[in-house]
mmCIF file of C-alpha atoms in Angstrom:
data_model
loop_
_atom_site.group_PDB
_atom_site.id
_atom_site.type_symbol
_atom_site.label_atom_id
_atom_site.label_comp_id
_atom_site.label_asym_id
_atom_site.label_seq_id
_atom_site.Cartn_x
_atom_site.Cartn_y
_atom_site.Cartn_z
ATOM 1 C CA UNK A 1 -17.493 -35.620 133.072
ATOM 2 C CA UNK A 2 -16.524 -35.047 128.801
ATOM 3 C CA UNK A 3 -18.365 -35.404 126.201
ATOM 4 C CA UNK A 4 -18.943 -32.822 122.735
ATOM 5 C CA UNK A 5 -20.536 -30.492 123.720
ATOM 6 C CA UNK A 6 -20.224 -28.574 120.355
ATOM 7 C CA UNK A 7 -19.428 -28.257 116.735
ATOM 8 C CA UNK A 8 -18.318 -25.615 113.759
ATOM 9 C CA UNK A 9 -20.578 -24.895 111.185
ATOM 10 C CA UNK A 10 -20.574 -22.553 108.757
ATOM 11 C CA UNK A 11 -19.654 -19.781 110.944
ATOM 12 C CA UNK A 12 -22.338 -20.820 113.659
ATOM 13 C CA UNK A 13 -22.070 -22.880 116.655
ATOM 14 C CA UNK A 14 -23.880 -25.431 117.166
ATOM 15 C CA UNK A 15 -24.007 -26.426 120.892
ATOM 16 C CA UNK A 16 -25.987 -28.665 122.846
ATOM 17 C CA UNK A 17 -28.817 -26.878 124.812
ATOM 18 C CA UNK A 18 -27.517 -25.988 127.964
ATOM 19 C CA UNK A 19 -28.709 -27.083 131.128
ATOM 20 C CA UNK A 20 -30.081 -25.580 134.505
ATOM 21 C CA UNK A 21 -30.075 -27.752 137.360
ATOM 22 C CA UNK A 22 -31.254 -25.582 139.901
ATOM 23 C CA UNK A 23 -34.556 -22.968 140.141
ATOM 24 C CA UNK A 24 -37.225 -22.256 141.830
ATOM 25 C CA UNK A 25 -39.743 -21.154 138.803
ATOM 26 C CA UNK A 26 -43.216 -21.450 139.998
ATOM 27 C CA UNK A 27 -44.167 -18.023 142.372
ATOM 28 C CA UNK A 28 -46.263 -15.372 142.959
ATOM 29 C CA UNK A 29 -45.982 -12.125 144.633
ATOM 30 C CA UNK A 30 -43.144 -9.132 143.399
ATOM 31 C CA UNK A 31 -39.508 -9.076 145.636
ATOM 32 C CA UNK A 32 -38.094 -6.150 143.560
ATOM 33 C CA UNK A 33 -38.595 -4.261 147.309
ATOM 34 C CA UNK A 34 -35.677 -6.704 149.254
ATOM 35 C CA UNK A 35 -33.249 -5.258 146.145
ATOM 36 C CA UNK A 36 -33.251 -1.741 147.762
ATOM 37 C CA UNK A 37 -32.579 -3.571 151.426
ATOM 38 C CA UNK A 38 -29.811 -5.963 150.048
ATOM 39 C CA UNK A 39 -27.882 -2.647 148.642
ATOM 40 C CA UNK A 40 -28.983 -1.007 152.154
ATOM 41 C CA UNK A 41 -27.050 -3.890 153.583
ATOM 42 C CA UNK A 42 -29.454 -6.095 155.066
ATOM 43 C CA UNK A 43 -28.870 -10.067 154.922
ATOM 44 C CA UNK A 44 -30.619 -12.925 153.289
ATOM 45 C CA UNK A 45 -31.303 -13.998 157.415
ATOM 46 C CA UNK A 46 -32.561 -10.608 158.039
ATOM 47 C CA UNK A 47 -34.844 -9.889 155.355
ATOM 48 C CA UNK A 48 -35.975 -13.876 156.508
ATOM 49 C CA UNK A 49 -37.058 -12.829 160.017
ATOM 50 C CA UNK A 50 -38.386 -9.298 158.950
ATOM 51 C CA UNK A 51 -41.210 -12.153 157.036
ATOM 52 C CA UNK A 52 -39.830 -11.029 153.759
ATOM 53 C CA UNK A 53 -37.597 -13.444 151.623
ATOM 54 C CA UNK A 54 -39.930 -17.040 151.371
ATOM 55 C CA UNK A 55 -42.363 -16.125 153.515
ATOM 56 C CA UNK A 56 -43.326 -13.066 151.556
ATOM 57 C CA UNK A 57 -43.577 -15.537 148.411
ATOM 58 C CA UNK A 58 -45.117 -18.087 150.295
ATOM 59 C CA UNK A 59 -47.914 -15.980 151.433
ATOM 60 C CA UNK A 60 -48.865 -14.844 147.872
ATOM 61 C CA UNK A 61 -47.963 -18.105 145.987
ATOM 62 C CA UNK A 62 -50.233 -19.684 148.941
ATOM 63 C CA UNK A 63 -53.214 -17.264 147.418
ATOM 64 C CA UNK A 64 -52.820 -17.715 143.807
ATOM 65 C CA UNK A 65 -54.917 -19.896 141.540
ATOM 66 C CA UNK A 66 -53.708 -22.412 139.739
ATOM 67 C CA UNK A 67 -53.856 -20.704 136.405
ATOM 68 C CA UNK A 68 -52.100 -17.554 137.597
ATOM 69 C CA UNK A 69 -49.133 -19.732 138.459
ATOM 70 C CA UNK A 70 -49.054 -21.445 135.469
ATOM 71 C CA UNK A 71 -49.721 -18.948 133.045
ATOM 72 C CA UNK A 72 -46.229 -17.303 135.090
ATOM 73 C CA UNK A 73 -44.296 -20.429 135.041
ATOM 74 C CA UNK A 74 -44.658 -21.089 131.429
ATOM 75 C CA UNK A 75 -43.697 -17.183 130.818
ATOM 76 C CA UNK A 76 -40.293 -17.833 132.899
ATOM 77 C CA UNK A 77 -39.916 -20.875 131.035
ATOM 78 C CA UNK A 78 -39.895 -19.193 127.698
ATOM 79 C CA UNK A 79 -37.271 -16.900 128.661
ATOM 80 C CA UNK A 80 -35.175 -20.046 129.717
ATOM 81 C CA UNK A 81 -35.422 -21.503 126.327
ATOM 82 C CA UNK A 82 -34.679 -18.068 124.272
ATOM 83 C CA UNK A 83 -31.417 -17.972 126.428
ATOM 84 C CA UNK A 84 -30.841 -21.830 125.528
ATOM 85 C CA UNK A 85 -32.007 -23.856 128.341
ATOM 86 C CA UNK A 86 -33.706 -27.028 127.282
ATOM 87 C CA UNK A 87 -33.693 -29.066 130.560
ATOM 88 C CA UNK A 88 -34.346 -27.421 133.648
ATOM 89 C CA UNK A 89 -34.212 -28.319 137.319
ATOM 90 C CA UNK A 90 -38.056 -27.018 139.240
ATOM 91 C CA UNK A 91 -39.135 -27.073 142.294
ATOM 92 C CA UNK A 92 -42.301 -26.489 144.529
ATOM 93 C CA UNK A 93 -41.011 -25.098 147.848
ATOM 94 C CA UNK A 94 -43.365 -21.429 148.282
ATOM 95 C CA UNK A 95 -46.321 -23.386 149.404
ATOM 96 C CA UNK A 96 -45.041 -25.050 152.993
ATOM 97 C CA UNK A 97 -48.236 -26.843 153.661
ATOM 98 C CA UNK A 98 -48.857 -30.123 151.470
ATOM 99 C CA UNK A 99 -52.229 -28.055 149.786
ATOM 100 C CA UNK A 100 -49.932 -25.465 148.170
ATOM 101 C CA UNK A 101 -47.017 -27.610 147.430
ATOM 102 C CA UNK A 102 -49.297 -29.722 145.813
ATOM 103 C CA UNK A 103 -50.859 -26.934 143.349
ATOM 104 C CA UNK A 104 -47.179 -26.172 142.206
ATOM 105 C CA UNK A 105 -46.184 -29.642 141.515
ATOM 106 C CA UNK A 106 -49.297 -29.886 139.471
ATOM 107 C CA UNK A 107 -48.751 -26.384 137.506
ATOM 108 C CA UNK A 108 -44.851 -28.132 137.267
ATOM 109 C CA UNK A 109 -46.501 -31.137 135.867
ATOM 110 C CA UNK A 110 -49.143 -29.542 133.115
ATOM 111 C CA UNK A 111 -45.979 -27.704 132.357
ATOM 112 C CA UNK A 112 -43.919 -30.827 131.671
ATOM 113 C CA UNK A 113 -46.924 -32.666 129.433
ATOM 114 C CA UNK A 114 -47.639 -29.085 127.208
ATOM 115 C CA UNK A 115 -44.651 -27.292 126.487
ATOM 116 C CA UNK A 116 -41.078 -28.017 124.937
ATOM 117 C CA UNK A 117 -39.263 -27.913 127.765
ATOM 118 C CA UNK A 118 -38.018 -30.562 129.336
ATOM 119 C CA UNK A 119 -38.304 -30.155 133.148
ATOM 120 C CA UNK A 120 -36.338 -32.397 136.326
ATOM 121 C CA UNK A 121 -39.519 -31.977 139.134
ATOM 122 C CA UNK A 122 -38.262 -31.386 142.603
ATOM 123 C CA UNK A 123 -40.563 -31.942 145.739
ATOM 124 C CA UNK A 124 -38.888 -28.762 148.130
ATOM 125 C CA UNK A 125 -41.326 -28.751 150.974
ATOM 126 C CA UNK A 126 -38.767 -28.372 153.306
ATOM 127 C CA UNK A 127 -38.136 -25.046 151.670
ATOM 128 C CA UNK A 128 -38.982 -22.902 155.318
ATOM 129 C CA UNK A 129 -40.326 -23.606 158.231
ATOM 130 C CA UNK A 130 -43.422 -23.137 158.014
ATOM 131 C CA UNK A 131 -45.205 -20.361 160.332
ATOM 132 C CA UNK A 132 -46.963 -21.748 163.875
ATOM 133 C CA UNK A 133 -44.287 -24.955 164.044
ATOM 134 C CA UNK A 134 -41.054 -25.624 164.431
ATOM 135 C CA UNK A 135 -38.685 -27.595 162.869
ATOM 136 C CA UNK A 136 -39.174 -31.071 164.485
ATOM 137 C CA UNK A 137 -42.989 -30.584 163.617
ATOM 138 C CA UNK A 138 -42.578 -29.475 160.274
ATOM 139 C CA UNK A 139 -40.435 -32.751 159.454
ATOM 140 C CA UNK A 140 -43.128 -34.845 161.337
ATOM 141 C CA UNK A 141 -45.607 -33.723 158.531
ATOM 142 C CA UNK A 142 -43.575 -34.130 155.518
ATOM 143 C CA UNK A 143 -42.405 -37.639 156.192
ATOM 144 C CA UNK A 144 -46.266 -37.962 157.773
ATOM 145 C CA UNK A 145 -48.145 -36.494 155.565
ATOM 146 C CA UNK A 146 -46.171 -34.602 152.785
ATOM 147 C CA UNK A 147 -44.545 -37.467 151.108
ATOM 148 C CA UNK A 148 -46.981 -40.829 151.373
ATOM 149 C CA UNK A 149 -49.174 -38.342 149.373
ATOM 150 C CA UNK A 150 -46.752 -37.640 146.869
ATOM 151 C CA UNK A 151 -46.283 -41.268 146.400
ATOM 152 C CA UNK A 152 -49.836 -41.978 145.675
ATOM 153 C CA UNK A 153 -49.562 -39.533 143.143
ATOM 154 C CA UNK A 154 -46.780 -40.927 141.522
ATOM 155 C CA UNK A 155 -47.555 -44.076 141.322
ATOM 156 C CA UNK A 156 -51.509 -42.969 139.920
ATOM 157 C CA UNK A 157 -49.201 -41.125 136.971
ATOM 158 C CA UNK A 158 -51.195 -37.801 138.130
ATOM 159 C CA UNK A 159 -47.342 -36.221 138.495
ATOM 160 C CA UNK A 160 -43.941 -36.753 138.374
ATOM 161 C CA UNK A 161 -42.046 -35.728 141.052
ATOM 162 C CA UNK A 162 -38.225 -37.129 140.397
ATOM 163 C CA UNK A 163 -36.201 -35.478 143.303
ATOM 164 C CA UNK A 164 -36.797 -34.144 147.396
ATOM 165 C CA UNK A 165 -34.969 -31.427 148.609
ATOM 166 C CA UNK A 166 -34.402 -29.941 151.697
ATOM 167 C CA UNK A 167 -33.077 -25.950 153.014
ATOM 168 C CA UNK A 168 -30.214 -27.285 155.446
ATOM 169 C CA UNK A 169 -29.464 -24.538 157.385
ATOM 170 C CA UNK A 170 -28.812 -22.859 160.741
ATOM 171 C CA UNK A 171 -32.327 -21.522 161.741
ATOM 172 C CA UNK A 172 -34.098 -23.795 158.796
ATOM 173 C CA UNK A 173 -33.821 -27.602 158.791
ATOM 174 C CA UNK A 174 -30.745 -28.608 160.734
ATOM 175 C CA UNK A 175 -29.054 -31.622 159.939
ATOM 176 C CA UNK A 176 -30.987 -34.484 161.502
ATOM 177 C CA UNK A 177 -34.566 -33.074 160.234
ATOM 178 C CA UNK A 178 -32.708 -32.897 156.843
ATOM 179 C CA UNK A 179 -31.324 -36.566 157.114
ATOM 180 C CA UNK A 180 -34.899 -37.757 158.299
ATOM 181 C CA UNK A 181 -36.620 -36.059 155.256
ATOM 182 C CA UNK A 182 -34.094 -36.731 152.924
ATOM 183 C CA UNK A 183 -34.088 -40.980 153.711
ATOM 184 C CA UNK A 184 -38.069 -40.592 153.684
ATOM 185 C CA UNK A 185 -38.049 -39.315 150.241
ATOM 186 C CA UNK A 186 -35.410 -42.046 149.087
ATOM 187 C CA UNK A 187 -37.427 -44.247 150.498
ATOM 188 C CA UNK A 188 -40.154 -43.593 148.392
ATOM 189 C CA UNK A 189 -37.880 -43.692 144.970
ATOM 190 C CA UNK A 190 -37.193 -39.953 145.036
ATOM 191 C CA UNK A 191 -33.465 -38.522 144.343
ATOM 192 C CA UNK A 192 -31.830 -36.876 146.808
ATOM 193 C CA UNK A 193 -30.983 -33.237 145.176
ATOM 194 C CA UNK A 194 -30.455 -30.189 148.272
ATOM 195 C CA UNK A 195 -29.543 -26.877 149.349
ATOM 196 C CA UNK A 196 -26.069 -27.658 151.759
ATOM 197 C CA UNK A 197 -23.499 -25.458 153.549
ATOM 198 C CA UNK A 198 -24.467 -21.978 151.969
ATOM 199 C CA UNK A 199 -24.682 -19.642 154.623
ATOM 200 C CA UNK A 200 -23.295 -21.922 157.515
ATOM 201 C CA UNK A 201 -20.853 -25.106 157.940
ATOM 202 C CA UNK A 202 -23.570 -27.722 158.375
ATOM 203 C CA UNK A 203 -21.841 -30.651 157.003
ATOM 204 C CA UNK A 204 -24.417 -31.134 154.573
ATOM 205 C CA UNK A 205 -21.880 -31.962 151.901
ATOM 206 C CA UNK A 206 -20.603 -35.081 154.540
ATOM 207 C CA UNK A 207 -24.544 -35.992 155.229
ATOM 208 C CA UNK A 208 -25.061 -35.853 151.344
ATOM 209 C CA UNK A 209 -22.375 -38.285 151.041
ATOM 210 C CA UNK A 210 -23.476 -40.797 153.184
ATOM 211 C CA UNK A 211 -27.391 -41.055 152.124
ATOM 212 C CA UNK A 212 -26.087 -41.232 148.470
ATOM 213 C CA UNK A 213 -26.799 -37.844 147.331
ATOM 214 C CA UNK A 214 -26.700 -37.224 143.186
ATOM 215 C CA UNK A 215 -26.473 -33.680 144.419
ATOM 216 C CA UNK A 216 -26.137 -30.561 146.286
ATOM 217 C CA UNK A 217 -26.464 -27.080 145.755
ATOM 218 C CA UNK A 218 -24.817 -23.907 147.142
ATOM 219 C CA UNK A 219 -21.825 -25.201 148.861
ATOM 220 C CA UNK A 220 -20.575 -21.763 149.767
ATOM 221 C CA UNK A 221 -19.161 -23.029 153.361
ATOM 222 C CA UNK A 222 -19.207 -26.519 152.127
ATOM 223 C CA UNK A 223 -15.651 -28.399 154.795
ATOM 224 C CA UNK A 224 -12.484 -29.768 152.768
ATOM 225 C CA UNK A 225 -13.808 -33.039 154.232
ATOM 226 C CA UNK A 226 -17.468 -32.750 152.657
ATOM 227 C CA UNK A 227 -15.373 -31.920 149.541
ATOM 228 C CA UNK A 228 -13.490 -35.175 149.759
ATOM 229 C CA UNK A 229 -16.700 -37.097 150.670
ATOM 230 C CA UNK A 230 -18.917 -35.607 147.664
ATOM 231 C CA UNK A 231 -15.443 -36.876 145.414
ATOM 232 C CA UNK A 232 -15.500 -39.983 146.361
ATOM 233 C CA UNK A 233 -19.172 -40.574 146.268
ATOM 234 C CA UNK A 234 -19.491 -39.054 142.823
ATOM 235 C CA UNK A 235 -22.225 -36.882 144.262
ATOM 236 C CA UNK A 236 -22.248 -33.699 142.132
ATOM 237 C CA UNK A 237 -21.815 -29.555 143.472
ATOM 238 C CA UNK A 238 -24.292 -27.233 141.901
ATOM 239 C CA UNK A 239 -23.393 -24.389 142.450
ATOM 240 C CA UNK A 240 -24.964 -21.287 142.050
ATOM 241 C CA UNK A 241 -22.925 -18.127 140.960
ATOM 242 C CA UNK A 242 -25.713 -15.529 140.909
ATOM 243 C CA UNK A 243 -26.842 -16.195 145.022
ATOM 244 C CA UNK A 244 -22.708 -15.700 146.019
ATOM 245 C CA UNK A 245 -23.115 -12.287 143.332
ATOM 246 C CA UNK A 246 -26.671 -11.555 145.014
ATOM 247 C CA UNK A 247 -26.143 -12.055 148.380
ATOM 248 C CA UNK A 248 -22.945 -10.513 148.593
ATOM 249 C CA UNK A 249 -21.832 -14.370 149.899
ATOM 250 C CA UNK A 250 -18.230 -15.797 149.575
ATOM 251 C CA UNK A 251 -17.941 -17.460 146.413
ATOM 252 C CA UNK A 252 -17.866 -21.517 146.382
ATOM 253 C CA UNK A 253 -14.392 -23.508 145.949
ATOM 254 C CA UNK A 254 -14.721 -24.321 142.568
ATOM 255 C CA UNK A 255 -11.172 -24.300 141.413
ATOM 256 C CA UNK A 256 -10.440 -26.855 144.868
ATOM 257 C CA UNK A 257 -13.456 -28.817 143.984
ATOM 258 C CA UNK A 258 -12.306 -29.597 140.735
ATOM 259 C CA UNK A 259 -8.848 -30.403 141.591
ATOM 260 C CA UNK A 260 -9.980 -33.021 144.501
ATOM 261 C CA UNK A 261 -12.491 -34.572 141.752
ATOM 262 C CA UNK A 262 -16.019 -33.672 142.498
ATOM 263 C CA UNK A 263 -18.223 -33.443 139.523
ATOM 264 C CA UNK A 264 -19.212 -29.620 139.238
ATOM 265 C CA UNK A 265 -22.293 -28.267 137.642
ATOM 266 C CA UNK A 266 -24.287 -25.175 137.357
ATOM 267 C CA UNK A 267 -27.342 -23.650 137.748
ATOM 268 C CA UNK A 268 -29.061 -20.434 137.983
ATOM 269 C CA UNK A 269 -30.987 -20.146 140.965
ATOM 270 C CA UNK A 270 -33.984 -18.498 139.522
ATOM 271 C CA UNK A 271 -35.978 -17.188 142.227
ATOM 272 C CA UNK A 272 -37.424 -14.255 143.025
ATOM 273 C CA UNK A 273 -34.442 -13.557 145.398
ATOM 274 C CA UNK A 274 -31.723 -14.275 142.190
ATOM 275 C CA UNK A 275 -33.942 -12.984 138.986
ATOM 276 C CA UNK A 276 -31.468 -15.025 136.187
ATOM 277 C CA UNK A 277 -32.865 -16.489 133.530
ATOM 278 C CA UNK A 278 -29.978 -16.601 131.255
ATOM 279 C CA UNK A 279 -27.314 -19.579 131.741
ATOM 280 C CA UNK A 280 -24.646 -17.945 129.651
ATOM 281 C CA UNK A 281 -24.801 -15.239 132.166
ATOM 282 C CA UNK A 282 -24.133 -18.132 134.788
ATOM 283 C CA UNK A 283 -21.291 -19.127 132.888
ATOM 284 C CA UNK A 284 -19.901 -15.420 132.634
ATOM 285 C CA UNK A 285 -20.276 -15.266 136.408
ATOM 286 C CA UNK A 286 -18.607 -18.888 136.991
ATOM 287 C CA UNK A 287 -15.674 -17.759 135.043
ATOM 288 C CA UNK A 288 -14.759 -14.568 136.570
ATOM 289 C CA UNK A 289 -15.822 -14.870 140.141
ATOM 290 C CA UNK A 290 -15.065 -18.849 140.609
ATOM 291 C CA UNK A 291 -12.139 -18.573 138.172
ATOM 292 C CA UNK A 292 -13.668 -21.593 136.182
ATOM 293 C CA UNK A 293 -12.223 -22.018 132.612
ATOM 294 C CA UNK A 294 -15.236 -21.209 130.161
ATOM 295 C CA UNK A 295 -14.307 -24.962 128.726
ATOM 296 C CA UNK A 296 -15.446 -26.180 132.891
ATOM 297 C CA UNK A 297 -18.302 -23.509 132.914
ATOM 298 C CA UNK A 298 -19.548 -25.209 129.474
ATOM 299 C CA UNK A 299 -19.073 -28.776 131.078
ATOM 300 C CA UNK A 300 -20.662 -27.567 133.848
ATOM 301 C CA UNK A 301 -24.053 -26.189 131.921
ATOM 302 C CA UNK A 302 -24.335 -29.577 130.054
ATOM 303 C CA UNK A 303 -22.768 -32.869 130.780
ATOM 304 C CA UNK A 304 -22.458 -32.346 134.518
ATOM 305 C CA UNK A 305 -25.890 -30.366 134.983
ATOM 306 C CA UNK A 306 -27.346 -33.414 133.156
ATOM 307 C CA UNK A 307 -25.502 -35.785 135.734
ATOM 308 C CA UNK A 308 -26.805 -33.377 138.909
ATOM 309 C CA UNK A 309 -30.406 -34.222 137.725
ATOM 310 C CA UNK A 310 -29.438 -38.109 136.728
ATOM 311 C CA UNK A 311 -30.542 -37.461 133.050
ATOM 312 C CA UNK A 312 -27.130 -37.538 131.599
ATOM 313 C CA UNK A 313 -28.268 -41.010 129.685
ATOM 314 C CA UNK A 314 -30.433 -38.898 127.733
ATOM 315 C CA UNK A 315 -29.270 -35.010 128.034
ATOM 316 C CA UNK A 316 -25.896 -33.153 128.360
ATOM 317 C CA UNK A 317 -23.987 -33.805 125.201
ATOM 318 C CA UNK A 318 -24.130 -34.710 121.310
ATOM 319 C CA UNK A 319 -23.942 -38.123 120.902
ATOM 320 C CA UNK A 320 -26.064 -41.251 119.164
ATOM 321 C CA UNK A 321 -29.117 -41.963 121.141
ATOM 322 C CA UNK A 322 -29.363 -39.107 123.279
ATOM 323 C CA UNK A 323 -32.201 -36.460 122.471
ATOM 324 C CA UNK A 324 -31.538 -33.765 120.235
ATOM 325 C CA UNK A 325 -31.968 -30.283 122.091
ATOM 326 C CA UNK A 326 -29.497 -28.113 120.862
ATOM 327 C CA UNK A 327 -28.511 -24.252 120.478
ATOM 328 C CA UNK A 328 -27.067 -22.720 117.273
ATOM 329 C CA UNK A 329 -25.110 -19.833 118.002
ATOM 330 C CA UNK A 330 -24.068 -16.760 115.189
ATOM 331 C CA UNK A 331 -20.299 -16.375 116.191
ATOM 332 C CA UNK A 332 -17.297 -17.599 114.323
ATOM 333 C CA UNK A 333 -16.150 -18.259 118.083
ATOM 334 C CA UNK A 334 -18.029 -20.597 120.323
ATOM 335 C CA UNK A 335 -16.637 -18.466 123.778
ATOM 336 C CA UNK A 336 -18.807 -15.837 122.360
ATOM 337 C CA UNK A 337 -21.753 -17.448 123.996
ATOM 338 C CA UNK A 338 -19.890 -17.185 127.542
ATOM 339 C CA UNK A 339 -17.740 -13.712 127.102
ATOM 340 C CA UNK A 340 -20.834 -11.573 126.000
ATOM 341 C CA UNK A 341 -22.239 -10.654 129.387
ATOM 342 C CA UNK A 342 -25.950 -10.579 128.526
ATOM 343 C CA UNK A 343 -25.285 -10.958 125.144
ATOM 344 C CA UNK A 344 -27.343 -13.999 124.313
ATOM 345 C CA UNK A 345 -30.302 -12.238 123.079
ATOM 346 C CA UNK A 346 -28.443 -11.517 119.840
ATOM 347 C CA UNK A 347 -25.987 -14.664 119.595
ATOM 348 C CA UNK A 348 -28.858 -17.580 119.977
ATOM 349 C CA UNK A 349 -29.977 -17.916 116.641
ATOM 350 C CA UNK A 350 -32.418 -21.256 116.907
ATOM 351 C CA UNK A 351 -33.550 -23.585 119.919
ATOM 352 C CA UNK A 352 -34.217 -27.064 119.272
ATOM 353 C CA UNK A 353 -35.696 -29.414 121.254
ATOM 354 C CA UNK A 354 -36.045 -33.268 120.687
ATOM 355 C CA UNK A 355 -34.977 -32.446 116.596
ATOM 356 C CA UNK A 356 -37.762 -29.544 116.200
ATOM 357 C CA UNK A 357 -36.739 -25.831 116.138
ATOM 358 C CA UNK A 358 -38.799 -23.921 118.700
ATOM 359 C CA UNK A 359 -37.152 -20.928 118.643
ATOM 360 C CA UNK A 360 -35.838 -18.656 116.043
ATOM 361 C CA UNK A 361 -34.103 -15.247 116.914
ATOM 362 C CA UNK A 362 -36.231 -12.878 114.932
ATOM 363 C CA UNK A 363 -34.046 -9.716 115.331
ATOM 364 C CA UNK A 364 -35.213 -5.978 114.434
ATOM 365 C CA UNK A 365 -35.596 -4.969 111.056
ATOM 366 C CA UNK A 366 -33.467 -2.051 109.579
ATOM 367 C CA UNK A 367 -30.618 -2.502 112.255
#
């Protein structure tokens, strides 16, 4: 995908905003405990079945009131915009049962109507398996229960849900749950958008494929055949530099993903498991660990995040007709925004979203 992405003027930059097509925003409960077992060597898996990692968050975003989680959610999304993200990628996925799930799509929804941001919703109640079923019974209820609710909803305008997503992976959803819940949620005018082939070869990326996936995230193990299949069915890799930097996980073949054609984007992964908010720092960490060029890391945090979340009509580059969000950078040189490893706090100089500033970079005085 091209497109301008970016302009000179008068020593500042003026970029489109970026975009983050992948996090998991709306939580409760503190993680900052799994950091010391990470560095202690423990695995995403492990801290999983020790009932820490989702479970941990589902338990306390399970207990939370509605307000709590919003009043958090619009906090995170405040950060997003002072680092330049004005279209982001959220999705439920802490609640597990369709009560829960349902309160975050609502607190993703309020969020969508109120503030500047402009937010992709993604159903993601096939985040874990829930505890007291397995697999096979968890699917049952989504496609059961889960989604013909979700479609009432939609269609009554109460919220807008635009894609379904699904955790295929060994010991979560294998692959026929996640090809039953992923053609139920098609079926019901949702976009197929899912986690694939991070810690295990499931041949998600070849599954994606076939249903007519716009996209799929992770991709750390992702086969040179699911490679070739998300090519030629124009089905975009998010990938997510901060999880493979996190997780101590091999990085994802970016460099051979872009050679054989397949449209790459980026996102950040927010969660309380991958604490990013800043997409530049994505970018940084694309660059040097995927060996992206920052002109591909840009692409890939604009135009082809837009595509991953089917809203490149409207977002992902300067151009008649498209809304105006964009970023205004101080720098005589746009890489700035990319080299400077946490540096956007004093780069971003204004956010604007559909024409209105929202953001100016108030620095402090006497420095």
């Amino acid at each position: 995908m091209k497109s301008c992405n970016m302009y000179l003027f008068y020593y500042c930059w003026v970029f489109l905003g970026l975009v983050d097509a992948h996090t998991h925003p709306v939580w409760a409960g503190d993680r900052v405990h799994e950091f010391a077992m990470k560095l202690a060597g423990a695995s995403y898996m492990d801290i999983h079945q020790a009932g820490g990692g989702i479970h941990f968050t589902v338990e306390h975003t399970q207990k939370a009131s509605e307000e709590e989680l919003f009043n958090t959610f619009r906090h995170r999304l405040l950060r997003m915009l002072r680092a330049g993200t004005t279209l982001v990628e959220c999705k439920s996925g802490y609640g597990l049962n369709l009560e829960t799930e349902l309160k975050m799509l609502r607190v993703i929804e309020q969020a969508r109507q109120l503030l500047d941001s402009n937010i992709s919703s993604t159903y993601c109640g096939a985040h874990s398996v829930p505890k007291g079923k397995n697999a096979t019974e968890a699917t049952d209820d989504i496609i059961n229960n889960h989604l013909p609710k979700l479609k009432e909803l939609n269609l009554n305008g109460e919220i807008h849900v635009n894609n379904i997503d699904v955790f295929c992976e060994k010991g979560v959803f294998d692959l026929n749950c996640t090809r039953r819940i992923l053609q139920a949620g098609k079926e019901i005018g949702l976009q197929i958008n899912f986690h694939g082939d991070e810690l295990h070869p499931m041949k998600s990326a070849e599954l994606g494929a076939e249903l007519g996936a716009q996209a799929i995230s992770h991709l750390e193990e992702i086969s040179d055949e699911g490679i070739a299949a998300m090519a030629s069915a124009k089905c975009a890799a998010v990938l997510l530099p901060t999880t493979a930097y996190m997780l101590r996980l091999k990085q994802p073949q970016a460099r051979k993903m872009l050679k054989e054609g397949v449209i790459v984007a980026l996102g950040s992964d927010f969660n309380p498991n991958a604490y990013c908010y800043s997409m530049p720092m994505v970018m940084h960490l694309a660059c040097v660990n995927m060996k992206m060029s920052m002109k591909e890391a840009l692409a890939a945090a604009t135009i082809n995040a837009a595509y991953a979340l089917g809203r490149s009509h409207m977002h992902g580059s300067i151009e008649n007709g498209k809304q105006g969000d964009l970023i205004i950078i101080n720098s005589s040189r746009w890489e700035h925004l990319i080299y400077q490893f946490g540096g956007h706090q004093e780069l971003i100089e204004y956010v604007i979203v559909k024409g209105k500033v929202i953001y100016k970079n108030e620095r402090v005085m006497g420095y």
